[in-house]
Amino acid sequence: MPLPLIAVAIIEIIELVGVALTAYEAYDVIKDIYEGLDKYYKSVDEAKKQLEHLIQNLKDEIDKKISEKEQVAILLAAAGADPQSQNTKNAKGRGADGGGGVISTAIQQKIPFRRVISEVCDKANAMPVLQLRKKKDVSIKDLPKVKRKALEEILKKSVEEIADIELEQFILVRLKQFAASLMFEFVDYCLDWASPLKCEVSFGPPKTFTDHPTEGATRLKRVGRVSPFYPVPPPNNRAGSISADLVINEYRKKPTGKANIFAIVEIKFAGDKIDGKQFEQYQAVLDAAADVKTGKSPARFDKRNVNSGGRLSLFRYPEDRAIEDSDNKHENENKNKDKHTKPPRRKG
Amino acid sequence: MSTAELFLAPDEIEEFIAETLADDLLLWIGDEGREIGLCPYITFYVYHQKSDYLPVADKIIAISKEFEALIDEPFQIVWKDDTQDWLPANDPRLPTDLLKEAKDRQDNLHSFWLMATDQDSDATTARWAICAKVDDGGMRYTRLKLTFRHKWYNQNRARWQAFVKDCIARLQPEHCYSGFEVGNGGFNILGAYECDVLERICADYFYGMDIDHTSTMAFHSYRFHRDDAQFEPELVEGRDPSVKYVNPSNLGAGLRTPTWCFLLAPYWRAKLGKSEAEVRAELDDPRIEITAIPFAVGPHNPNGEAALWIRLGELDLHPVKNGVPDLLIKANRLIRPVRCDDLMLLTLDPWDDDPNPRFDYESSLRWMRRFDEDSDWPNAEIRAKYALGYVKRPNILAGNPCPEAGWWFTPAQANSRRYFKQGEVMPSVGGDYGLTFWQWSPDQSTPKL
């Protein structure tokens, strides 16, 4: 099966880049956020150079073995074998417990590449960039204007907007997401922009939900200088636009967009707010995607109508990490232990 | 619950079905804080233009206040939309000027949510609940779902029906459905796996159950329709102009299969090509009530014709063992040309190793077509067994006289089928099961030795 090969290849790249970046951490003493970020980019550039010869063989192998026609069927098969943990299967914990908009369905949704996403989040969680903190007793407003600007672009919010937020926690969570996005973007770069995993994919405001502009066939256009992901390129920089943390494409060599979504994955690191309206917006994007797919090909898969633009998944880190095979065995042994279905009860 | 283990074992299902049928109380099953059961509901799906956002929000706010004054149990938790939190119903942090809240949402290009339930969790099936979502009208219907209490309804039928007709007259919805559902309150943003599973289980037992997932069904594709007021040419550039794209999994594509009450709005009646008189003639039956409700002239009602609110007899789950209900067959025959068979009934894609029963593509189609002449839902054998000679008989609480001589049984005791003469007092069988209700046995044959 070609897909496991891609998954293995991507994991190998992530592993290599993770090692490369961690090596720099040893001698990078990061003093404040701006210098730290600068060093982080240098690390990524170095890693790219180190990896280039290593990934060439993988690219050749992927190109040889992947047949475009098979890709959706392969993704479905990979989703079927999604290594979900009991936390995920039960949709327990954050976002699923009621009392704040129930999004348990998105947690339970089966997706391909859970192991890859888990690896990326693991690495992002331990990235040197996460050691970037504001100086003690120095507020963001005290930072020089250039540094403030840099921070704002990474956080994707202005200093004024985040005035009331628990700042330390917010910055940490955003930096983890930023690091994860850089990792996915890096994988995409390594695969000549043919990765099935695309991060920070923007859709314009309703009702058109304009696709993210591309450079060439499959490379997502990036215009940010400090953060590549922010600001988003026009026309998707208008009010009402939405950016998906991760989009899994159906076809790797076709542009990312409504006609090519297999799944939207929203990644939420610990401490980040799970926002119901965001999922409503994604649902609207997927419905627009269903219309586009219907327009292109009214019947798919055994003459059935297109009735969904794609899957919508919530990946909470660390709760929804992929489980290892050995964990799986252990989970199977214990899977009925937490069942506490009650007998019927009358409520009148 | 889990997607990797059985939600309900066969004996739990039998007990749940039997007890749900036993009387008009809401029966819950499931994990703590996520208990679900079958309850009555009504949902209004409103088609409108962007400029109607605030007027529609204003009407829904007014209706929510009237609804709250009607109910006999107070709301316990109320949704605070700007912070996306459920708060206790009397919490001072809840906004008092809801229309201002709606305007803020509109200014930020968001939809406006108004939600409350009499339970302490939004994941629990409510006795009373309200869930409204006002949208900009671009690609989704604004909707209002009211969950109501079966027990209260049985004592206040006229009052409820008058309230509903008034809501229809004010909201002028394009779809409106009322009946029984696996109560979801309308709160779940993407639906819930537990509801999907229980719906599939109950679909085998109740012809009168409806499936109403407002979040996934409320989309429409009118902006892609060249003859619609919302058509936006830039959205269909490069497409074949002769093809009118409709997403078949949404209510923009057609009506749902009838259950207890449904609306035939002018838009859908025009699509059927039938006059009000023809509809009335086709549904002529003393048990069917049709109320014409004046609708204003609008993009989907150019001649200002009335909508028809159609009530098919009494609120009933129509157990499969009682045979296919004739009124539902009749109404289904009428709306079949505009029925939305591909409606998406699942909130989550099915997968191979799921141990729980769920709808799939084939079973969804069969269920939507369950009242067609050539249907075999839930299966041909059961359908044939109960096809003929069915007369609905009420369940009888122990201590009451038998209304009709024949064979009766009670789910409170195994192998309880026995013969009662008319007027004979029907006994309680005791035990842990709760109250004893006697049901007319589908098997009226004399036992063989």
mmCIF file of N, CA and C in Angstrom, chain B residues 156-237:
data_model
loop_
_atom_site.group_PDB
_atom_site.id
_atom_site.type_symbol
_atom_site.label_atom_id
_atom_site.label_comp_id
_atom_site.label_asym_id
_atom_site.label_seq_id
_atom_site.Cartn_x
_atom_site.Cartn_y
_atom_site.Cartn_z
ATOM 1 N N ASN B 156 -52.058 19.576 27.456
ATOM 2 C CA ASN B 156 -52.177 20.960 26.943
ATOM 3 C C ASN B 156 -52.140 21.001 25.415
ATOM 4 N N ARG B 157 -52.787 20.040 24.782
ATOM 5 C CA ARG B 157 -52.642 19.901 23.325
ATOM 6 C C ARG B 157 -53.073 21.152 22.560
ATOM 7 N N ALA B 158 -54.254 21.671 22.898
ATOM 8 C CA ALA B 158 -54.790 22.811 22.141
ATOM 9 C C ALA B 158 -53.871 24.030 22.302
ATOM 10 N N ARG B 159 -53.383 24.189 23.534
ATOM 11 C CA ARG B 159 -52.531 25.344 23.819
ATOM 12 C C ARG B 159 -51.230 25.251 23.010
ATOM 13 N N TRP B 160 -50.650 24.061 22.979
ATOM 14 C CA TRP B 160 -49.403 23.884 22.242
ATOM 15 C C TRP B 160 -49.614 24.097 20.739
ATOM 16 N N GLN B 161 -50.674 23.502 20.227
ATOM 17 C CA GLN B 161 -50.886 23.606 18.783
ATOM 18 C C GLN B 161 -51.156 25.057 18.357
ATOM 19 N N ALA B 162 -51.839 25.804 19.200
ATOM 20 C CA ALA B 162 -52.067 27.221 18.882
ATOM 21 C C ALA B 162 -50.737 27.979 18.884
ATOM 22 N N PHE B 163 -49.894 27.666 19.859
ATOM 23 C CA PHE B 163 -48.575 28.307 19.955
ATOM 24 C C PHE B 163 -47.745 28.010 18.697
ATOM 25 N N VAL B 164 -47.774 26.743 18.267
ATOM 26 C CA VAL B 164 -46.983 26.338 17.099
ATOM 27 C C VAL B 164 -47.464 27.077 15.846
ATOM 28 N N LYS B 165 -48.780 27.133 15.664
ATOM 29 C CA LYS B 165 -49.303 27.808 14.464
ATOM 30 C C LYS B 165 -48.931 29.296 14.475
ATOM 31 N N ASP B 166 -48.944 29.865 15.672
ATOM 32 C CA ASP B 166 -48.550 31.272 15.779
ATOM 33 C C ASP B 166 -47.061 31.451 15.412
ATOM 34 N N CYS B 167 -46.226 30.506 15.859
ATOM 35 C CA CYS B 167 -44.792 30.571 15.523
ATOM 36 C C CYS B 167 -44.602 30.478 14.006
ATOM 37 N N ILE B 168 -45.348 29.575 13.366
ATOM 38 C CA ILE B 168 -45.212 29.418 11.908
ATOM 39 C C ILE B 168 -45.627 30.711 11.202
ATOM 40 N N ALA B 169 -46.726 31.291 11.671
ATOM 41 C CA ALA B 169 -47.206 32.521 11.035
ATOM 42 C C ALA B 169 -46.167 33.636 11.158
ATOM 43 N N ARG B 170 -45.464 33.663 12.279
ATOM 44 C CA ARG B 170 -44.490 34.744 12.492
ATOM 45 C C ARG B 170 -43.165 34.480 11.782
ATOM 46 N N LEU B 171 -42.694 33.243 11.854
ATOM 47 C CA LEU B 171 -41.375 32.947 11.289
ATOM 48 C C LEU B 171 -41.418 32.670 9.791
ATOM 49 N N GLN B 172 -42.558 32.229 9.292
ATOM 50 C CA GLN B 172 -42.714 31.903 7.872
ATOM 51 C C GLN B 172 -41.598 30.969 7.404
ATOM 52 N N PRO B 173 -41.470 29.825 8.050
ATOM 53 C CA PRO B 173 -40.356 28.927 7.692
ATOM 54 C C PRO B 173 -40.573 28.242 6.349
ATOM 55 N N GLU B 174 -39.485 27.744 5.799
ATOM 56 C CA GLU B 174 -39.592 26.995 4.547
ATOM 57 C C GLU B 174 -39.734 25.492 4.819
ATOM 58 N N HIS B 175 -39.277 25.106 5.998
ATOM 59 C CA HIS B 175 -39.485 23.737 6.457
ATOM 60 C C HIS B 175 -39.931 23.829 7.909
ATOM 61 N N CYS B 176 -40.774 22.914 8.299
ATOM 62 C CA CYS B 176 -41.077 22.787 9.718
ATOM 63 C C CYS B 176 -41.495 21.335 9.946
ATOM 64 N N TYR B 177 -40.884 20.696 10.935
ATOM 65 C CA TYR B 177 -41.189 19.299 11.234
ATOM 66 C C TYR B 177 -41.410 19.151 12.730
ATOM 67 N N SER B 178 -42.364 18.283 13.077
ATOM 68 C CA SER B 178 -42.568 17.983 14.482
ATOM 69 C C SER B 178 -42.879 16.506 14.634
ATOM 70 N N GLY B 179 -42.373 15.916 15.683
ATOM 71 C CA GLY B 179 -42.606 14.504 15.939
ATOM 72 C C GLY B 179 -41.664 14.058 17.035
ATOM 73 N N PHE B 180 -41.391 12.789 17.057
ATOM 74 C CA PHE B 180 -40.438 12.256 18.026
ATOM 75 C C PHE B 180 -39.050 12.179 17.401
ATOM 76 N N GLU B 181 -38.051 12.378 18.228
ATOM 77 C CA GLU B 181 -36.672 12.183 17.791
ATOM 78 C C GLU B 181 -35.866 11.684 18.978
ATOM 79 N N VAL B 182 -34.676 11.200 18.703
ATOM 80 C CA VAL B 182 -33.719 10.983 19.783
ATOM 81 C C VAL B 182 -33.270 12.384 20.181
ATOM 82 N N GLY B 183 -33.696 12.809 21.356
ATOM 83 C CA GLY B 183 -33.592 14.221 21.719
ATOM 84 C C GLY B 183 -32.160 14.719 21.741
ATOM 85 N N ASN B 184 -31.862 15.670 20.875
ATOM 86 C CA ASN B 184 -30.508 16.241 20.846
ATOM 87 C C ASN B 184 -30.530 17.731 21.139
ATOM 88 N N GLY B 185 -31.727 18.265 21.348
ATOM 89 C CA GLY B 185 -31.845 19.677 21.713
ATOM 90 C C GLY B 185 -31.432 20.638 20.609
ATOM 91 N N GLY B 186 -30.703 20.134 19.633
ATOM 92 C CA GLY B 186 -30.188 21.017 18.582
ATOM 93 C C GLY B 186 -28.861 21.637 18.963
ATOM 94 N N PHE B 187 -28.334 21.261 20.144
ATOM 95 C CA PHE B 187 -27.142 21.944 20.650
ATOM 96 C C PHE B 187 -25.849 21.470 20.006
ATOM 97 N N ASN B 188 -25.801 20.200 19.663
ATOM 98 C CA ASN B 188 -24.535 19.637 19.187
ATOM 99 C C ASN B 188 -24.121 20.274 17.873
ATOM 100 N N ILE B 189 -22.936 20.814 17.869
ATOM 101 C CA ILE B 189 -22.496 21.555 16.696
ATOM 102 C C ILE B 189 -22.358 20.626 15.500
ATOM 103 N N LEU B 190 -21.839 19.456 15.736
ATOM 104 C CA LEU B 190 -21.660 18.526 14.621
ATOM 105 C C LEU B 190 -22.501 17.277 14.800
ATOM 106 N N GLY B 191 -23.374 17.262 15.764
ATOM 107 C CA GLY B 191 -24.123 16.055 16.062
ATOM 108 C C GLY B 191 -23.399 15.250 17.115
ATOM 109 N N ALA B 192 -23.906 14.063 17.404
ATOM 110 C CA ALA B 192 -23.284 13.235 18.426
ATOM 111 C C ALA B 192 -23.398 11.775 18.037
ATOM 112 N N TYR B 193 -22.332 11.074 18.280
ATOM 113 C CA TYR B 193 -22.245 9.666 17.914
ATOM 114 C C TYR B 193 -23.334 8.844 18.631
ATOM 115 N N GLU B 194 -23.542 9.144 19.911
ATOM 116 C CA GLU B 194 -24.549 8.399 20.676
ATOM 117 C C GLU B 194 -25.921 8.521 20.016
ATOM 118 N N CYS B 195 -26.256 9.738 19.574
ATOM 119 C CA CYS B 195 -27.560 9.947 18.927
ATOM 120 C C CYS B 195 -27.629 9.149 17.627
ATOM 121 N N ASP B 196 -26.547 9.163 16.844
ATOM 122 C CA ASP B 196 -26.513 8.381 15.596
ATOM 123 C C ASP B 196 -26.841 6.916 15.874
ATOM 124 N N VAL B 197 -26.216 6.391 16.921
ATOM 125 C CA VAL B 197 -26.387 4.967 17.231
ATOM 126 C C VAL B 197 -27.808 4.682 17.699
ATOM 127 N N LEU B 198 -28.291 5.498 18.638
ATOM 128 C CA LEU B 198 -29.642 5.240 19.154
ATOM 129 C C LEU B 198 -30.693 5.433 18.055
ATOM 130 N N GLU B 199 -30.463 6.387 17.172
ATOM 131 C CA GLU B 199 -31.397 6.584 16.047
ATOM 132 C C GLU B 199 -31.475 5.332 15.181
ATOM 133 N N ARG B 200 -30.312 4.768 14.905
ATOM 134 C CA ARG B 200 -30.316 3.569 14.050
ATOM 135 C C ARG B 200 -30.997 2.398 14.755
ATOM 136 N N ILE B 201 -30.777 2.306 16.062
ATOM 137 C CA ILE B 201 -31.432 1.231 16.823
ATOM 138 C C ILE B 201 -32.955 1.440 16.790
ATOM 139 N N CYS B 202 -33.383 2.665 17.110
ATOM 140 C CA CYS B 202 -34.823 2.937 17.208
ATOM 141 C C CYS B 202 -35.517 2.873 15.850
ATOM 142 N N ALA B 203 -34.781 3.127 14.783
ATOM 143 C CA ALA B 203 -35.394 3.102 13.447
ATOM 144 C C ALA B 203 -35.991 1.732 13.140
ATOM 145 N N ASP B 204 -35.455 0.688 13.760
ATOM 146 C CA ASP B 204 -35.996 -0.660 13.552
ATOM 147 C C ASP B 204 -37.301 -0.877 14.310
ATOM 148 N N TYR B 205 -37.590 -0.003 15.263
ATOM 149 C CA TYR B 205 -38.746 -0.223 16.137
ATOM 150 C C TYR B 205 -39.873 0.791 15.955
ATOM 151 N N PHE B 206 -39.544 1.978 15.447
ATOM 152 C CA PHE B 206 -40.548 3.050 15.406
ATOM 153 C C PHE B 206 -40.631 3.689 14.022
ATOM 154 N N TYR B 207 -41.773 3.556 13.384
ATOM 155 C CA TYR B 207 -41.956 4.277 12.122
ATOM 156 C C TYR B 207 -42.112 5.781 12.369
ATOM 157 N N GLY B 208 -42.535 6.131 13.562
ATOM 158 C CA GLY B 208 -42.845 7.549 13.838
ATOM 159 C C GLY B 208 -41.665 8.346 14.346
ATOM 160 N N MET B 209 -40.465 7.774 14.351
ATOM 161 C CA MET B 209 -39.302 8.549 14.780
ATOM 162 C C MET B 209 -38.769 9.362 13.606
ATOM 163 N N ASP B 210 -38.358 10.576 13.898
ATOM 164 C CA ASP B 210 -37.760 11.431 12.877
ATOM 165 C C ASP B 210 -36.277 11.608 13.225
ATOM 166 N N ILE B 211 -35.496 12.037 12.252
ATOM 167 C CA ILE B 211 -34.092 12.372 12.510
ATOM 168 C C ILE B 211 -33.887 13.821 12.089
ATOM 169 N N ASP B 212 -33.523 14.634 13.049
ATOM 170 C CA ASP B 212 -33.434 16.074 12.800
ATOM 171 C C ASP B 212 -32.108 16.598 13.351
ATOM 172 N N HIS B 213 -31.089 16.627 12.509
ATOM 173 C CA HIS B 213 -29.793 17.188 12.908
ATOM 174 C C HIS B 213 -29.696 18.574 12.281
ATOM 175 N N THR B 214 -30.075 19.569 13.045
ATOM 176 C CA THR B 214 -30.208 20.907 12.458
ATOM 177 C C THR B 214 -28.890 21.422 11.893
ATOM 178 N N SER B 215 -27.802 21.080 12.547
ATOM 179 C CA SER B 215 -26.516 21.641 12.122
ATOM 180 C C SER B 215 -26.108 21.129 10.738
ATOM 181 N N THR B 216 -26.358 19.849 10.473
ATOM 182 C CA THR B 216 -25.932 19.314 9.183
ATOM 183 C C THR B 216 -27.014 19.400 8.114
ATOM 184 N N MET B 217 -28.277 19.488 8.504
ATOM 185 C CA MET B 217 -29.344 19.493 7.495
ATOM 186 C C MET B 217 -29.715 20.902 7.028
ATOM 187 N N ALA B 218 -29.282 21.927 7.773
ATOM 188 C CA ALA B 218 -29.817 23.264 7.545
ATOM 189 C C ALA B 218 -29.190 24.018 6.374
ATOM 190 N N PHE B 219 -28.246 23.415 5.702
ATOM 191 C CA PHE B 219 -27.630 24.101 4.570
ATOM 192 C C PHE B 219 -28.552 24.052 3.354
ATOM 193 N N HIS B 220 -28.393 25.013 2.501
ATOM 194 C CA HIS B 220 -29.077 24.965 1.212
ATOM 195 C C HIS B 220 -28.123 25.498 0.149
ATOM 196 N N SER B 221 -28.456 25.226 -1.083
ATOM 197 C CA SER B 221 -27.533 25.575 -2.172
ATOM 198 C C SER B 221 -28.136 26.642 -3.084
ATOM 199 N N TYR B 222 -29.050 27.431 -2.538
ATOM 200 C CA TYR B 222 -29.793 28.359 -3.419
ATOM 201 C C TYR B 222 -28.889 29.353 -4.146
ATOM 202 N N ARG B 223 -27.754 29.671 -3.521
ATOM 203 C CA ARG B 223 -26.882 30.647 -4.188
ATOM 204 C C ARG B 223 -26.264 30.069 -5.453
ATOM 205 N N PHE B 224 -26.384 28.731 -5.598
ATOM 206 C CA PHE B 224 -25.910 28.102 -6.828
ATOM 207 C C PHE B 224 -27.023 27.964 -7.870
ATOM 208 N N HIS B 225 -28.264 28.313 -7.506
ATOM 209 C CA HIS B 225 -29.407 28.108 -8.404
ATOM 210 C C HIS B 225 -29.642 29.353 -9.251
ATOM 211 N N ARG B 226 -29.580 29.180 -10.518
ATOM 212 C CA ARG B 226 -29.666 30.339 -11.399
ATOM 213 C C ARG B 226 -30.997 31.066 -11.312
ATOM 214 N N ASP B 227 -32.053 30.389 -10.908
ATOM 215 C CA ASP B 227 -33.354 31.043 -10.843
ATOM 216 C C ASP B 227 -33.724 31.449 -9.417
ATOM 217 N N ASP B 228 -32.756 31.415 -8.500
ATOM 218 C CA ASP B 228 -33.081 31.778 -7.123
ATOM 219 C C ASP B 228 -32.674 33.214 -6.813
ATOM 220 N N ALA B 229 -33.404 33.805 -5.856
ATOM 221 C CA ALA B 229 -33.105 35.189 -5.471
ATOM 222 C C ALA B 229 -31.697 35.327 -4.901
ATOM 223 N N GLN B 230 -31.134 34.234 -4.387
ATOM 224 C CA GLN B 230 -29.816 34.313 -3.772
ATOM 225 C C GLN B 230 -28.697 33.912 -4.730
ATOM 226 N N PHE B 231 -29.028 33.682 -5.966
ATOM 227 C CA PHE B 231 -28.025 33.203 -6.922
ATOM 228 C C PHE B 231 -26.843 34.160 -7.024
ATOM 229 N N GLU B 232 -25.643 33.602 -6.986
ATOM 230 C CA GLU B 232 -24.443 34.417 -7.118
ATOM 231 C C GLU B 232 -23.622 33.871 -8.280
ATOM 232 N N PRO B 233 -23.639 34.565 -9.403
ATOM 233 C CA PRO B 233 -23.022 34.033 -10.627
ATOM 234 C C PRO B 233 -21.556 33.654 -10.457
ATOM 235 N N GLU B 234 -20.825 34.417 -9.638
ATOM 236 C CA GLU B 234 -19.386 34.144 -9.551
ATOM 237 C C GLU B 234 -19.087 32.782 -8.933
ATOM 238 N N LEU B 235 -20.097 32.218 -8.228
ATOM 239 C CA LEU B 235 -19.886 30.925 -7.590
ATOM 240 C C LEU B 235 -19.951 29.759 -8.571
ATOM 241 N N VAL B 236 -20.554 29.977 -9.712
ATOM 242 C CA VAL B 236 -20.750 28.844 -10.628
ATOM 243 C C VAL B 236 -19.993 29.040 -11.941
ATOM 244 N N GLU B 237 -19.019 29.940 -11.906
ATOM 245 C CA GLU B 237 -18.221 30.163 -13.108
ATOM 246 C C GLU B 237 -17.583 28.859 -13.572
#
